[in-house]
JSON list of C-alpha atoms in Angstrom, two decimals:
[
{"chain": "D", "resi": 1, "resn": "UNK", "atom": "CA", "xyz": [-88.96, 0.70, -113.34]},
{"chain": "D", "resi": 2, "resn": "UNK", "atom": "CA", "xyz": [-88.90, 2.37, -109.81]},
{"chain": "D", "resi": 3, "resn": "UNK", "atom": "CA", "xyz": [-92.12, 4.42, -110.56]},
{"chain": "D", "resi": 4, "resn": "UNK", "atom": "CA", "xyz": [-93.90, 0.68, -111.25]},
{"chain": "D", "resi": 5, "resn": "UNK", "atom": "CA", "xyz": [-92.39, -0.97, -108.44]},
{"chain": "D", "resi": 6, "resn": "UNK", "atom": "CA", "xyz": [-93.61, 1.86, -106.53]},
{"chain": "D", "resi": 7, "resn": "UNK", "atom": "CA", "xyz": [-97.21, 1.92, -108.29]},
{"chain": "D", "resi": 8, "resn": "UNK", "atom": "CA", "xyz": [-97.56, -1.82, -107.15]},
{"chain": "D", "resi": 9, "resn": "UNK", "atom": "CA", "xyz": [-96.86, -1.54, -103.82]},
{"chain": "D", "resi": 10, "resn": "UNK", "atom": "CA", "xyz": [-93.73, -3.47, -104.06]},
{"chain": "D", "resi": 11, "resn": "UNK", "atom": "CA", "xyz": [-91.23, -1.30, -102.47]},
{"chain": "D", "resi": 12, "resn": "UNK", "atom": "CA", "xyz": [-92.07, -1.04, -98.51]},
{"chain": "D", "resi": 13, "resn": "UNK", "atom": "CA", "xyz": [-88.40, -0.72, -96.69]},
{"chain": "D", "resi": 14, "resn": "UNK", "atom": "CA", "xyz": [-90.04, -1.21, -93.70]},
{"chain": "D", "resi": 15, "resn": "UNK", "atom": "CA", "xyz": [-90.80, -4.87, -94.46]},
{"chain": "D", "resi": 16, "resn": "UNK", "atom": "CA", "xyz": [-88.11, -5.98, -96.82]},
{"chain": "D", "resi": 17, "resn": "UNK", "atom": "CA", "xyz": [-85.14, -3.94, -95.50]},
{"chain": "D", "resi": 18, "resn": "UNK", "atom": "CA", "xyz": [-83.44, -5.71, -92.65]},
{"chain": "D", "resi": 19, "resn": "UNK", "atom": "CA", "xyz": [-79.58, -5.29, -90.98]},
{"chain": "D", "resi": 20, "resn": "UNK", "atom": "CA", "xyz": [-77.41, -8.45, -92.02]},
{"chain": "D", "resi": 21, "resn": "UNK", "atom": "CA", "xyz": [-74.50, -7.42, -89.63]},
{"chain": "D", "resi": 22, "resn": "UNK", "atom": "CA", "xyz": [-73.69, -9.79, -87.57]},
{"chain": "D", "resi": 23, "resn": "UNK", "atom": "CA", "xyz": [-73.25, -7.41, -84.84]},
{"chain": "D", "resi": 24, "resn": "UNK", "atom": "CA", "xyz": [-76.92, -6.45, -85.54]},
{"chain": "D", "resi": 25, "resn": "UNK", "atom": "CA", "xyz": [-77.80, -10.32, -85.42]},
{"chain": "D", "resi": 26, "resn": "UNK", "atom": "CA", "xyz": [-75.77, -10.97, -82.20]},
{"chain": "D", "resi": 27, "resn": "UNK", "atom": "CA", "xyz": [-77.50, -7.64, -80.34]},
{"chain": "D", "resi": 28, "resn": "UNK", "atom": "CA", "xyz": [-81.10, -8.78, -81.71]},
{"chain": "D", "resi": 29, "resn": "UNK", "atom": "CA", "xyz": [-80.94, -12.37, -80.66]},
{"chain": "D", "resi": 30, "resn": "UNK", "atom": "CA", "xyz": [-79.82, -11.34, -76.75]},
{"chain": "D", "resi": 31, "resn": "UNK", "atom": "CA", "xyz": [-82.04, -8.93, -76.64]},
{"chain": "D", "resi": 32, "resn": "UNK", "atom": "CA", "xyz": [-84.93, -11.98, -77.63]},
{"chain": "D", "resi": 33, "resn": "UNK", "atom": "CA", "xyz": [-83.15, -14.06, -74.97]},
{"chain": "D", "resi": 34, "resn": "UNK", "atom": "CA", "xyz": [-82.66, -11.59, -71.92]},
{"chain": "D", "resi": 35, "resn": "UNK", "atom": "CA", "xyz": [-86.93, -10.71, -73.40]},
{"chain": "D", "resi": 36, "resn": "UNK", "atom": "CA", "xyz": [-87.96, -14.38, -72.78]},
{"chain": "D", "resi": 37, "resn": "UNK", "atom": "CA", "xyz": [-85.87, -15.03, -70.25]},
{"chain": "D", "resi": 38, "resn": "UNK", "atom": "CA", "xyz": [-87.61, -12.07, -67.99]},
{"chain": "D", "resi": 39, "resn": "UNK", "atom": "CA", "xyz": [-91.01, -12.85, -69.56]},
{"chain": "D", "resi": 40, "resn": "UNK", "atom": "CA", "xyz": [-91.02, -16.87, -67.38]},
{"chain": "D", "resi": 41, "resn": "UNK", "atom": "CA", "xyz": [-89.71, -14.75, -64.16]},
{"chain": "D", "resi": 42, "resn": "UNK", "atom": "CA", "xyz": [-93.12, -12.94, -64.35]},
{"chain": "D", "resi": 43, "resn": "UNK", "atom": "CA", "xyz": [-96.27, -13.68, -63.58]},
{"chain": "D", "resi": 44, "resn": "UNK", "atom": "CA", "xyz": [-98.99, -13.12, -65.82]},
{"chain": "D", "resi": 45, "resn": "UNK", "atom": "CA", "xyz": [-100.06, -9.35, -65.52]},
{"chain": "D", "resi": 46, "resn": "UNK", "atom": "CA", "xyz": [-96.69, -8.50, -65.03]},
{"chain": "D", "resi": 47, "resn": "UNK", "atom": "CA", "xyz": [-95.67, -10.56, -68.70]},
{"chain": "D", "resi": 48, "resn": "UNK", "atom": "CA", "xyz": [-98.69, -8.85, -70.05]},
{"chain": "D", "resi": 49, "resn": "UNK", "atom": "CA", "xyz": [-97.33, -5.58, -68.98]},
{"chain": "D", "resi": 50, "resn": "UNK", "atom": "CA", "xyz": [-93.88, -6.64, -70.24]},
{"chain": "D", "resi": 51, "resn": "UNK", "atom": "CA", "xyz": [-95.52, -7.52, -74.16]},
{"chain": "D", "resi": 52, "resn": "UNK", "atom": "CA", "xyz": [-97.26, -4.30, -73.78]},
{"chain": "D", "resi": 53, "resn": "UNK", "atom": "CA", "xyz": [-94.47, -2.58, -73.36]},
{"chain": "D", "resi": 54, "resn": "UNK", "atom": "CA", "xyz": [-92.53, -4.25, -75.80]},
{"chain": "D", "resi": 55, "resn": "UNK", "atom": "CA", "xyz": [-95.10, -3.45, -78.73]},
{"chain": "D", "resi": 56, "resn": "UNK", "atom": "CA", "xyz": [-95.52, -0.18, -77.80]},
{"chain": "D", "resi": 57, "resn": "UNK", "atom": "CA", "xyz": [-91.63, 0.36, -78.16]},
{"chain": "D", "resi": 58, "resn": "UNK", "atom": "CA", "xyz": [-91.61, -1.37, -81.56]},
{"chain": "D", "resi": 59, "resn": "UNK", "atom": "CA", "xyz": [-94.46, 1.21, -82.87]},
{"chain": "D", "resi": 60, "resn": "UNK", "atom": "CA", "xyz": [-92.69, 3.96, -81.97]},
{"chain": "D", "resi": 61, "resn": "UNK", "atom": "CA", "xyz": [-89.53, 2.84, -83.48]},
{"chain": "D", "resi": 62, "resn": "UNK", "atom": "CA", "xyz": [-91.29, 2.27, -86.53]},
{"chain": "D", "resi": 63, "resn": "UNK", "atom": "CA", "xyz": [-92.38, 6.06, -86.15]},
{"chain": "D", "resi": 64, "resn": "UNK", "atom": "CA", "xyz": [-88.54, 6.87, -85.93]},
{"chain": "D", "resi": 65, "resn": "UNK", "atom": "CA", "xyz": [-87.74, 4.65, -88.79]},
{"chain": "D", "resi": 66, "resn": "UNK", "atom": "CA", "xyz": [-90.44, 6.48, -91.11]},
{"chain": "D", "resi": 67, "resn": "UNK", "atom": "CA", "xyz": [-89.13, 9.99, -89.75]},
{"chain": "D", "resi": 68, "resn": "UNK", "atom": "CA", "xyz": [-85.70, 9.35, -90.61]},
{"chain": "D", "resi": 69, "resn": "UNK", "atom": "CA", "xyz": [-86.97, 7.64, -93.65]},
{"chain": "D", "resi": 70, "resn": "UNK", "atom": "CA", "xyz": [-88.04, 10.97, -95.09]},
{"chain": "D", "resi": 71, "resn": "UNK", "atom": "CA", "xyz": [-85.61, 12.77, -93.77]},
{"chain": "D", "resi": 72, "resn": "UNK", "atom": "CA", "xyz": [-82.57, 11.11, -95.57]},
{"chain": "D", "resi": 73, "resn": "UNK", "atom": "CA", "xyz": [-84.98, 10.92, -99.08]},
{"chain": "D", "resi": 74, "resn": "UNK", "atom": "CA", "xyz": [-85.49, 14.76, -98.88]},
{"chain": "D", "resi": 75, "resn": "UNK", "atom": "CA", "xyz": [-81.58, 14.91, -98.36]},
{"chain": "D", "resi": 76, "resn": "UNK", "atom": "CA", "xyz": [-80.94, 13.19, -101.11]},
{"chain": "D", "resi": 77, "resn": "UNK", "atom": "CA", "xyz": [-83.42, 14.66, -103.47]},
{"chain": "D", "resi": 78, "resn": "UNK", "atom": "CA", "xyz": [-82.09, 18.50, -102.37]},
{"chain": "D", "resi": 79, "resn": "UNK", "atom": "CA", "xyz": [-78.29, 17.04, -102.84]},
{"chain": "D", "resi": 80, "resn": "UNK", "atom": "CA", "xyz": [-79.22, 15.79, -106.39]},
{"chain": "D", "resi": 81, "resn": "UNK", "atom": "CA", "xyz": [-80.94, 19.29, -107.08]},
{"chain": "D", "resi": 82, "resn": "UNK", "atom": "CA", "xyz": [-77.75, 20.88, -106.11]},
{"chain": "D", "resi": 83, "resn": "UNK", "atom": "CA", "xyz": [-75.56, 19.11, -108.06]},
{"chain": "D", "resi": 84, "resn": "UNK", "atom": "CA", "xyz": [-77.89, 19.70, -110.86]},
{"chain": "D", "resi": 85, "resn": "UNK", "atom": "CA", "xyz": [-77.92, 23.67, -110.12]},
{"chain": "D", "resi": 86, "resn": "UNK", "atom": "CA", "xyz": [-74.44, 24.12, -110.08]},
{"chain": "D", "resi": 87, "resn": "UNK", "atom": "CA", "xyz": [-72.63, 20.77, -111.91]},
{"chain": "D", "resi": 88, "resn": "UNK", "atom": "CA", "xyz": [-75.11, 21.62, -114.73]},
{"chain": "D", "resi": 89, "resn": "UNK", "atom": "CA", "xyz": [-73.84, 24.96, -115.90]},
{"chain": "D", "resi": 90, "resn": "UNK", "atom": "CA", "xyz": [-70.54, 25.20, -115.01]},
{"chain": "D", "resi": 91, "resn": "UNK", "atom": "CA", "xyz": [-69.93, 21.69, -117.13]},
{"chain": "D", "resi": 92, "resn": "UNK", "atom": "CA", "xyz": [-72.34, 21.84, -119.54]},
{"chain": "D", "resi": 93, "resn": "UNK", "atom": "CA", "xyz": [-73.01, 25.35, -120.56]},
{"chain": "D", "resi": 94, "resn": "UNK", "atom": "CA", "xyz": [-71.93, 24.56, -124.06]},
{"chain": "D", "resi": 95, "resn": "UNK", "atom": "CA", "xyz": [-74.28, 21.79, -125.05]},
{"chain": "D", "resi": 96, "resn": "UNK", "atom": "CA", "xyz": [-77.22, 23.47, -122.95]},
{"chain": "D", "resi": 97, "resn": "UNK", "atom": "CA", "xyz": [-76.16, 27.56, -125.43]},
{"chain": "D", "resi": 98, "resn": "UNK", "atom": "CA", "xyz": [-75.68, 24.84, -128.64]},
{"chain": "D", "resi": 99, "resn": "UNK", "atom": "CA", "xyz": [-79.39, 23.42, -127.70]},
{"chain": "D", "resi": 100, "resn": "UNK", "atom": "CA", "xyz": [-78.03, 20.20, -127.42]},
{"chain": "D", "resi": 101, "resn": "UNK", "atom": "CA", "xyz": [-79.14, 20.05, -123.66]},
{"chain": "D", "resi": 102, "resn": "UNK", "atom": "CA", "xyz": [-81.81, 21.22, -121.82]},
{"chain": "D", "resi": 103, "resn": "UNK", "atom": "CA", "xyz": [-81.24, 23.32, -119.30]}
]
């Protein structure tokens, strides 16, 4: 199921996973308002500057995002190989001598 989700392009955190806390909510939504609130104080290379700036923060944090991304996916995957490694033989060293198990 995961492998076809994933063959079809349907599983992109980046777009579908969003915070739901409302502390999240609260932050994003003043930090919108104290955005357009600044943005009519300026002028109009200094706004420009301002929506530069605020895209070029967004990229990067969508850099971070991806880093840390991978980062907690490899954790995962080496935590599930060591509980496989070890959890594997000390609890099932009977059913993988019988055959009943692969090793």
């Amino acid at each position: 199921m995961i492998m076809d989700l994933l063959y079809r392009g349907l599983i992109n955190p980046l777009e579908t996973v969003r915070p739901q806390d409302e502390q999240f909510l609260k932050g994003e939504e003043k930090a919108n308002d104290l955005y357009e609130d600044l943005l009519s104080r300026l002028n109009g290379k200094d706004q420009k500057q301002l929506e530069e700036l605020r895209d070029t923060l967004c990229i990067n944090q969508g850099y971070e995002e991806e880093e840390r991304f991978r980062y907690g996916l490899a954790l995962g995957v080496m935590l599930m190989q060591e509980i496989y490694e070890i959890y594997s033989e000390r609890y099932f060293r009977e059913q993988v001598e019988k055959g009943e198990v692969e090793p």
